[in-house]
XYZ file of C-alpha atoms in Angstrom:
450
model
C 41.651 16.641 4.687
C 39.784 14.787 2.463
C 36.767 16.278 0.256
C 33.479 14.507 -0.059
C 34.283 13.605 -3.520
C 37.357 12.348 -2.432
C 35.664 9.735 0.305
C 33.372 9.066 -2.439
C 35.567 7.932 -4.816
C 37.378 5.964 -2.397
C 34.363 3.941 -1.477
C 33.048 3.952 -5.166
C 37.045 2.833 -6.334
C 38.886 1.108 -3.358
C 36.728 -0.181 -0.767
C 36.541 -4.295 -0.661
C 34.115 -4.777 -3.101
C 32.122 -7.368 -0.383
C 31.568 -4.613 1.895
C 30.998 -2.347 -0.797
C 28.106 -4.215 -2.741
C 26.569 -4.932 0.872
C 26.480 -1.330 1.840
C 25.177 -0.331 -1.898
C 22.459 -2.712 -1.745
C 21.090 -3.742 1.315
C 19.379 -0.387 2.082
C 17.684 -0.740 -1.773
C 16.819 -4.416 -0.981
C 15.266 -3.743 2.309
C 13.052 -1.095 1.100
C 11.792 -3.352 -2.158
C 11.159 -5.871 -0.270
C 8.460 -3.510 2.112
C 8.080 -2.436 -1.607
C 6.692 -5.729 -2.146
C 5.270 -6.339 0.854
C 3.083 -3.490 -0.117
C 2.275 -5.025 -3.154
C 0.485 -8.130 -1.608
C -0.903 -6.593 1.125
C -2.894 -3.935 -1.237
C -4.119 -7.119 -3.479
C -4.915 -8.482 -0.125
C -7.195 -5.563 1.219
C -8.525 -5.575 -2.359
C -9.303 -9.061 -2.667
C -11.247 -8.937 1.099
C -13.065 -6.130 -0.314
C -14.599 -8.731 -3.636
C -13.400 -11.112 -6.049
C -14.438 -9.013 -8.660
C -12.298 -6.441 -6.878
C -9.080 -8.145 -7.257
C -9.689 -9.097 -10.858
C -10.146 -5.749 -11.765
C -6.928 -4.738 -10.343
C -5.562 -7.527 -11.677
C -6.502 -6.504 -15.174
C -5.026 -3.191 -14.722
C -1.212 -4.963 -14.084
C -0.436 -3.766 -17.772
C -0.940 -0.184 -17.587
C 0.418 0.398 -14.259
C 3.274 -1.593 -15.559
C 3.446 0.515 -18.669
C 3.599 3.685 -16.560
C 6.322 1.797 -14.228
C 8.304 1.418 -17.328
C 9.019 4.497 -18.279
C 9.740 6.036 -15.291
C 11.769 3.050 -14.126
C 13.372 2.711 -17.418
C 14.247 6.401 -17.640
C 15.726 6.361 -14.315
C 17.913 3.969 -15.160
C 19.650 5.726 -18.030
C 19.848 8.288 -15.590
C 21.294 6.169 -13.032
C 24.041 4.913 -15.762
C 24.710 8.022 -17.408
C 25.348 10.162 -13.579
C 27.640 6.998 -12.344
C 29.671 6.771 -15.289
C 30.112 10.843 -15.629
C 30.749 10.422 -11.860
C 33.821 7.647 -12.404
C 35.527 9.973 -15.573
C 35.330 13.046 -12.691
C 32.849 14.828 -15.197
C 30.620 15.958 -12.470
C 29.284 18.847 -14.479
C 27.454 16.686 -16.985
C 26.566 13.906 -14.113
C 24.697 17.330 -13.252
C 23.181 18.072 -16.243
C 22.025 14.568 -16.964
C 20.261 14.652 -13.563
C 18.513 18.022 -14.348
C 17.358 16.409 -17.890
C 16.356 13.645 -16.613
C 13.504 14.992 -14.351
C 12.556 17.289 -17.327
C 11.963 13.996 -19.226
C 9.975 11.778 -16.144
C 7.679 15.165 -15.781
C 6.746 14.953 -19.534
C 6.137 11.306 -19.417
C 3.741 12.054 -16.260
C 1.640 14.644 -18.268
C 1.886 11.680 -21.072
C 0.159 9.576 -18.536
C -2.439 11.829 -17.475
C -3.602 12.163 -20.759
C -3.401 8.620 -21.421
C -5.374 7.648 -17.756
C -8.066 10.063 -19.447
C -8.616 8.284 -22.817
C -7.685 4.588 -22.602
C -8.611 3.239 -18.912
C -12.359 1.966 -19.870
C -11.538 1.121 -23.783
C -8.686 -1.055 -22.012
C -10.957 -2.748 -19.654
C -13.670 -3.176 -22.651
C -10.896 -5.092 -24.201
C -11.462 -8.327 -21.882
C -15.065 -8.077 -20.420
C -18.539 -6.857 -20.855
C -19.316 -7.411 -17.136
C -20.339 -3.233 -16.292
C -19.256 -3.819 -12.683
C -15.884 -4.732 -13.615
C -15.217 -2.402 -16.208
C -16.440 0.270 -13.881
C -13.787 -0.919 -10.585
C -11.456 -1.218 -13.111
C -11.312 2.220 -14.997
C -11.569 4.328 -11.512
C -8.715 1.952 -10.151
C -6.386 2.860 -13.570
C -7.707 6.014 -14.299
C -6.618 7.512 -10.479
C -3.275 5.508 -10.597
C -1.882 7.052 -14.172
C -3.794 10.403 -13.997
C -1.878 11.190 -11.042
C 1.465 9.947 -11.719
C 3.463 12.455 -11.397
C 4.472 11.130 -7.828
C 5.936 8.032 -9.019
C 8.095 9.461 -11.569
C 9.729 12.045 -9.888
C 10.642 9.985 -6.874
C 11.942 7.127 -9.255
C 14.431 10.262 -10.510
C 14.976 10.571 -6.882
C 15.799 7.361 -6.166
C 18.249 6.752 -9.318
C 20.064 9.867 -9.063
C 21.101 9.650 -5.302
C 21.961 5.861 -6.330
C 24.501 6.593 -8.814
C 26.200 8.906 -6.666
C 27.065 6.098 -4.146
C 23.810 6.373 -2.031
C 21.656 3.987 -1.432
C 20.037 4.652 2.623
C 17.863 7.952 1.055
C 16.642 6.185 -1.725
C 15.665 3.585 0.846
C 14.232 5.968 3.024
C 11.912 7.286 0.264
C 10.713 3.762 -0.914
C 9.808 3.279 2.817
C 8.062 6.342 3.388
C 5.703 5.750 0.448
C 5.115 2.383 0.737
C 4.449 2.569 4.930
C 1.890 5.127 3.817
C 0.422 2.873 1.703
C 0.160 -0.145 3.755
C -1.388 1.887 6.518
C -4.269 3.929 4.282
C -4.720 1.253 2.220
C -7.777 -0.764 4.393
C -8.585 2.801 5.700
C -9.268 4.496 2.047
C -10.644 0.820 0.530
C -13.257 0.013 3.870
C -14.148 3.135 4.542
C -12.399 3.822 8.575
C -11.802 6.447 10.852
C -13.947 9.091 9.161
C -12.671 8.049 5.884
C -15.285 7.381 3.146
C -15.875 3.890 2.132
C -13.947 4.015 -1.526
C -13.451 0.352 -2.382
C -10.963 -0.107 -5.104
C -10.677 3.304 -5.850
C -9.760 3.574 -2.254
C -6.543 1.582 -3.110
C -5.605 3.783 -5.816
C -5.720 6.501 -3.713
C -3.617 5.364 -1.490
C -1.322 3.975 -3.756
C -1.068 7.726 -5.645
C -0.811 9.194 -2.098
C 1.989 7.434 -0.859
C 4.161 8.000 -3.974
C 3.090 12.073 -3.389
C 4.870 11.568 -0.453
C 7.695 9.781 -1.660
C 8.111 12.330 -3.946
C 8.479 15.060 -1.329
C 11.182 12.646 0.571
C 12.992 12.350 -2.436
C 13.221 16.235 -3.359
C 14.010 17.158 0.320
C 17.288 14.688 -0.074
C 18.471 14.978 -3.506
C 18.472 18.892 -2.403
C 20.919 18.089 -0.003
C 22.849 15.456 -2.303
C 26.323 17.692 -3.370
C 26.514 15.837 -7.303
C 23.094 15.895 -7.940
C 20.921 18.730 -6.397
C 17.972 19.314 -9.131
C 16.621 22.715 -9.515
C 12.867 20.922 -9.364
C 11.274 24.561 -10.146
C 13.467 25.085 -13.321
C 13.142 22.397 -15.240
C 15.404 22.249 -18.394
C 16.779 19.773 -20.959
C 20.530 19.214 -22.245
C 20.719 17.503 -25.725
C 23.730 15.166 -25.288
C 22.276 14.641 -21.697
C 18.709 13.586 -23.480
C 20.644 11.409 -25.971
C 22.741 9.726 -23.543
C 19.893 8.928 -20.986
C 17.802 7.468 -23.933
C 20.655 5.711 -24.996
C 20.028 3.734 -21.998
C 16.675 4.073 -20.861
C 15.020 3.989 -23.972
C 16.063 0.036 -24.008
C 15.433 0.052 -20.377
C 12.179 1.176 -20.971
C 11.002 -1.412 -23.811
C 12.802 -3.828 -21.245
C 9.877 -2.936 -18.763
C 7.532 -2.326 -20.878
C 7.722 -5.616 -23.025
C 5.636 -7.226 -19.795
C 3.195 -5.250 -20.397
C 2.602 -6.642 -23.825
C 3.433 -10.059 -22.081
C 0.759 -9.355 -19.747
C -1.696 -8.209 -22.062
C -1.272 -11.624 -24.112
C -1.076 -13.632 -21.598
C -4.323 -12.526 -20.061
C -5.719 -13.150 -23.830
C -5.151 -16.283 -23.841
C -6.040 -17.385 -19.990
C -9.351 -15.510 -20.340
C -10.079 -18.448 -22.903
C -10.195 -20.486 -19.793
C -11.545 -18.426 -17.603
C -11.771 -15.037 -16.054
C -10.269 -16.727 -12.770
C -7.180 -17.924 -14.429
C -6.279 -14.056 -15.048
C -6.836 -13.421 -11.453
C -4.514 -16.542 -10.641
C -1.995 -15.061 -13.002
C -2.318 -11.341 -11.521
C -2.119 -12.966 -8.139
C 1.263 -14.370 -8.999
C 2.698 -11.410 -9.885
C 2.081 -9.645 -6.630
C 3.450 -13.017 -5.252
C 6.594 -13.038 -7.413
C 7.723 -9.765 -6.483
C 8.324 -10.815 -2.561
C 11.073 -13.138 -4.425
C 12.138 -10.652 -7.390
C 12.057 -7.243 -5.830
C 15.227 -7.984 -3.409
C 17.124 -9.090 -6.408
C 15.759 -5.884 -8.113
C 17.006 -3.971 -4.814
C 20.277 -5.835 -5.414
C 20.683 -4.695 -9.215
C 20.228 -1.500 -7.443
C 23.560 -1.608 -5.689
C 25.336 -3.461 -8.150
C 24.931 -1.328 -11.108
C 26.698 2.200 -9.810
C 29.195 0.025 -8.904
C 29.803 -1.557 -12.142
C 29.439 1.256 -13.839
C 31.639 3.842 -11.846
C 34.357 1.276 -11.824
C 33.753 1.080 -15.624
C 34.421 4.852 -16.185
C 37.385 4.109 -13.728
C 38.550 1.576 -16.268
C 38.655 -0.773 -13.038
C 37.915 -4.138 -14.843
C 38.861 -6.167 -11.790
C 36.415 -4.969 -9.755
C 33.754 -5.167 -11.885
C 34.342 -9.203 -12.103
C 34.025 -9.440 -8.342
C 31.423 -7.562 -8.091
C 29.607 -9.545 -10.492
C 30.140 -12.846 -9.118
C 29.147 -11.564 -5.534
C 26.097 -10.507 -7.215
C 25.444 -13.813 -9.159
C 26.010 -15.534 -5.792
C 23.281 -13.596 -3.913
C 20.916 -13.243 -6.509
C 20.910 -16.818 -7.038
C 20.720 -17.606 -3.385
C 17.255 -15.589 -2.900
C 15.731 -16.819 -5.883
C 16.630 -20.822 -4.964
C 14.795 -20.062 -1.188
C 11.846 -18.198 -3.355
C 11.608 -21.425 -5.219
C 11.266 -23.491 -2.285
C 8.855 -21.408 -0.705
C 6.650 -21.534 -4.194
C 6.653 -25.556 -4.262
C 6.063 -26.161 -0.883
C 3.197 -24.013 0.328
C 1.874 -22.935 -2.529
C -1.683 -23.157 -1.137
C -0.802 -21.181 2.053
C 0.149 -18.292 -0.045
C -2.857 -18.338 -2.116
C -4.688 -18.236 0.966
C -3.148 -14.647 1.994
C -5.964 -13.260 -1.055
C -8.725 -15.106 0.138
C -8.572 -17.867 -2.657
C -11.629 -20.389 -3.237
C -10.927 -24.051 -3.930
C -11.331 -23.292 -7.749
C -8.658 -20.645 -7.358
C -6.438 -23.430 -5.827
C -6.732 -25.722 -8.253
C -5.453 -23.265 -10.899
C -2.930 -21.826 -8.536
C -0.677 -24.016 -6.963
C -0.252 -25.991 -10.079
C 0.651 -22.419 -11.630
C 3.111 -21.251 -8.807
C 4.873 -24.265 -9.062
C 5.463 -24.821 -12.382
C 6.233 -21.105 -12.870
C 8.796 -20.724 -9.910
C 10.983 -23.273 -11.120
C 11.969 -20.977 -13.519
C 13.099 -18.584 -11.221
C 17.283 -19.628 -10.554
C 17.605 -19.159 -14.726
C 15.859 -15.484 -13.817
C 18.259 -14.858 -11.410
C 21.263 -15.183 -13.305
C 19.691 -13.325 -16.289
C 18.649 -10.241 -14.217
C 22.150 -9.570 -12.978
C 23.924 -10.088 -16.356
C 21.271 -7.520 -17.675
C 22.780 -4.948 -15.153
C 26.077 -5.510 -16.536
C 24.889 -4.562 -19.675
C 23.148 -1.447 -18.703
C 25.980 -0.358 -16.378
C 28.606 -0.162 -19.219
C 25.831 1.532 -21.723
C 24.904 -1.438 -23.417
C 21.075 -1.838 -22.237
C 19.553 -3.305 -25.817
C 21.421 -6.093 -25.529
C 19.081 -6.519 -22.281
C 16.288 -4.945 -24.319
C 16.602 -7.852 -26.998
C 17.022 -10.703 -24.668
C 13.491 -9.259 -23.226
C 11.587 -9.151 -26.110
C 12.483 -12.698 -27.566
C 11.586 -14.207 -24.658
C 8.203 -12.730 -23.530
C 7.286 -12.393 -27.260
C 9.331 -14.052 -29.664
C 8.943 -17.191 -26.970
C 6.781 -16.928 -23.865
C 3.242 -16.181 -25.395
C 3.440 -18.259 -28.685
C 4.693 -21.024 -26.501
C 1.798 -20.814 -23.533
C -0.548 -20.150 -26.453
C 0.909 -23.913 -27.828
C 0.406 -25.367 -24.868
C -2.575 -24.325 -23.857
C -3.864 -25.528 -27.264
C -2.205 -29.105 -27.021
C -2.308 -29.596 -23.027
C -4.685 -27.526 -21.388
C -4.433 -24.695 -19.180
C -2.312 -26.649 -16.495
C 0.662 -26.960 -19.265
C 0.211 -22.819 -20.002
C 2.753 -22.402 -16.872
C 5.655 -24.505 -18.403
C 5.867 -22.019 -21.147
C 7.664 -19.348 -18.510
C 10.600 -22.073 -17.771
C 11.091 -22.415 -21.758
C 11.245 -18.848 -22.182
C 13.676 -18.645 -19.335
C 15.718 -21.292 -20.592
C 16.682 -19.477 -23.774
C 17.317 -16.045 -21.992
C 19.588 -17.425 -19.948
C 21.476 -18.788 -23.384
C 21.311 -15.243 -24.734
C 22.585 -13.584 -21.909
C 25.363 -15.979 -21.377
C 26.177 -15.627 -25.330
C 26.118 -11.687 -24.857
C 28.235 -11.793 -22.136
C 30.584 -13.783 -23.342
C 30.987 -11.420 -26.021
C 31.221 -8.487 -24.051
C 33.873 -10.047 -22.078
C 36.059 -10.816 -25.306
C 35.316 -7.080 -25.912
C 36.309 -5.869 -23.206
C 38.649 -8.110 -21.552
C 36.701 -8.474 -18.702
């Protein structure tokens, strides 16, 4: 009779790697795409709520990216480090690493709380004197990174039952937070059904709320998971474990984290415009991720895959699975691409935009969303690279092209053509990723003999 290690190696190592990739990554793509879904419809509520509303939350996009980042990035190394252990049948330290690695996302949460104490009006300062704005905006940051905790241990959740082959609980506990969230968010922001009348601090709270729950979801299953069941009350750290992880998710994290230095710029130099061309540019971003978060639910899948079958030494499977990937990613982002340049105006509409707003926006969606086919392509090589432990490779790539490329480039642009040739700058930047990643690969696959 066959052991539960045994069907999950099978499945892991032998099953069609079609069917395999489909089950992997579905479940994760469904739930980021309710993921994003939640996204918009909080900037939706927000934006019904005032203008001034969604600008401040708008604003806030690099800080709550920040925080992402880390516990994002640090669940990835986790995510690579338990999948690989898992393929070399070193379950012991796929263990370990998972039992680090929600020692590390809890101090990163109490890094955040001090951080949502001290920074969230100085940060807002940074871009406007308007004392309404400033004022939406800190309680909006303040609640979101003070109480953070939420988010990072579910993203250990998530990750951990991921590299063991799972991917319908970590779907389940995206769901359950988000669902929350779409249903208190007009409740908490409008004041309904007894609630008090919170405005954008009323989306904060929600937000925070639902990744409480998510949390809870996450613990409940990874309890049950038979590779990875954290002791959550005795938290303790392993030094290869630590150096391992942050062999990968220290890269992964800078790989997050460079948008929020992107961000930060970018909404620099688009303020020189005007304030609603940084609302146009936060809008997009909630926009985007409708198109980006199913590919990011698809990297999901892909990556304990690519890296169990790398600890397997399985190099044939790892093509396949890469192409298939390649092949879907591509697909979604060509239909998101459509969608951008042909109703560009209709989507704008979903946050209550004025005619001023449309002017800057559709011009912006278009332009930007052609670069999103060269994204696609880029975002699945990346998880090639973090699967087989090579994440600064994806780290580098990153920070050349939002830095190195993106921002001097819009900032040329704007200067020389206006604000309407800013949006140009993302397919440039795009452009050369995609000739770094395809010169890294290429050199991995010498190396490797992929």
């Amino acid at each position: 009779m066959e052991t539960v290690q045994q069907k999950e190696e099978n499945r892991m190592g032998t099953m069609p790697v079609g069917t395999l990739l489909r089950k992997m990554s579905l479940p994760a793509m469904f739930s980021m795409l309710i993921q994003a879904l939640y996204n918009i419809v909080d900037s939706v509520f927000v934006s019904r709520f005032s203008e001034k509303a969604l600008t401040a939350v708008s604003l806030s996009f690099p800080m709550q990216n920040l925080m992402f980042s880390f516990a994002v990035g640090i669940s990835i190394g986790i995510c690579s480090v338990i999948s690989r252990k898992l393929g070399e049948k070193k379950n012991n330290d796929a263990l370990s690493a998972a039992q680090t690695g929600y020692t590390m996302l809890l101090i990163c949460a109490a890094l955040f709380t001090v951080i949502g104490l001290t920074t969230s009006k100085p940060f807002f300062k940074l871009y406007t004197s308007d004392p309404e704005l400033i004022n939406m905006g800190t309680q909006y940051l303040s609640i979101c990174l003070c109480l953070s905790a939420g988010c990072f241990v579910a993203c250990c959740c998530e990750k951990s039952l991921q590299a063991t082959g799972d991917t319908f609980h970590p779907m389940l506990i995206q769901l359950s937070g988000a669902i929350f969230n779409i249903i208190f968010d007009p409740i908490c922001i409008f004041g309904l059904l007894g609630v008090p009348r919170m405005g954008v601090a009323g989306a904060a709270v929600a937000t925070v709320a639902g990744q409480i729950l998510s949390m809870v979801v996450g613990i409940i299953f990874v309890r049950k998971n038979p590779y990875v069941p954290i002791k959550f009350s005795k938290p303790s750290l392993n030094g290869n474990s630590v150096r391992n992880i942050l062999h990968v998710g220290v890269p992964s994290v800078i790989l997050q984290g460079i948008g929020t230095i992107m961000t930060s710029l970018m909404n620099t130099i688009l303020i020189s415009f005007s304030i609603l061309a940084t609302t146009v540019f936060g809008v997009y971003f909630k926009l985007q991720s409708f198109v980006f978060m199913p590919v990011f639910g698809l990297n999901q899948g892909l990556m304990p895959i690519l890296g169990f079958n790398y600890g397997a030494q399985n190099r044939k499977r790892m093509s396949k699975a890469l192409r298939l990937g390649l092949t879907v990613a591509l697909s979604i982002m060509i239909a998101g691409c459509a969608l951008f340049q042909l109703i560009p105006d209709k989507l704008l509409d979903l946050f209550s935009a004025s005619e001023e707003m449309k002017a800057i926006g559709c011009t912006a969606l278009r332009r930007i969303s052609l670069s999103f086919p060269l994204a696609a392509v880029c975002i699945i090589l990346g998880a090639q690279f973090q699967a087989i432990g090579d994440g600064w490779i994806s780290m580098v790539i990153s920070i050349v092209r939002q830095i190195v490329f993106l921002v001097p480039a819009a900032w040329i642009l704007g200067k020389t053509g206006g604000l309407d040739s800013v949006w140009f700058a993302f397919i440039f930047a795009e452009v050369f990723s995609l000739a770094m990643s395809l010169f890294f690969f290429r050199r991995e696959t010498r190396r490797f003999n992929f």
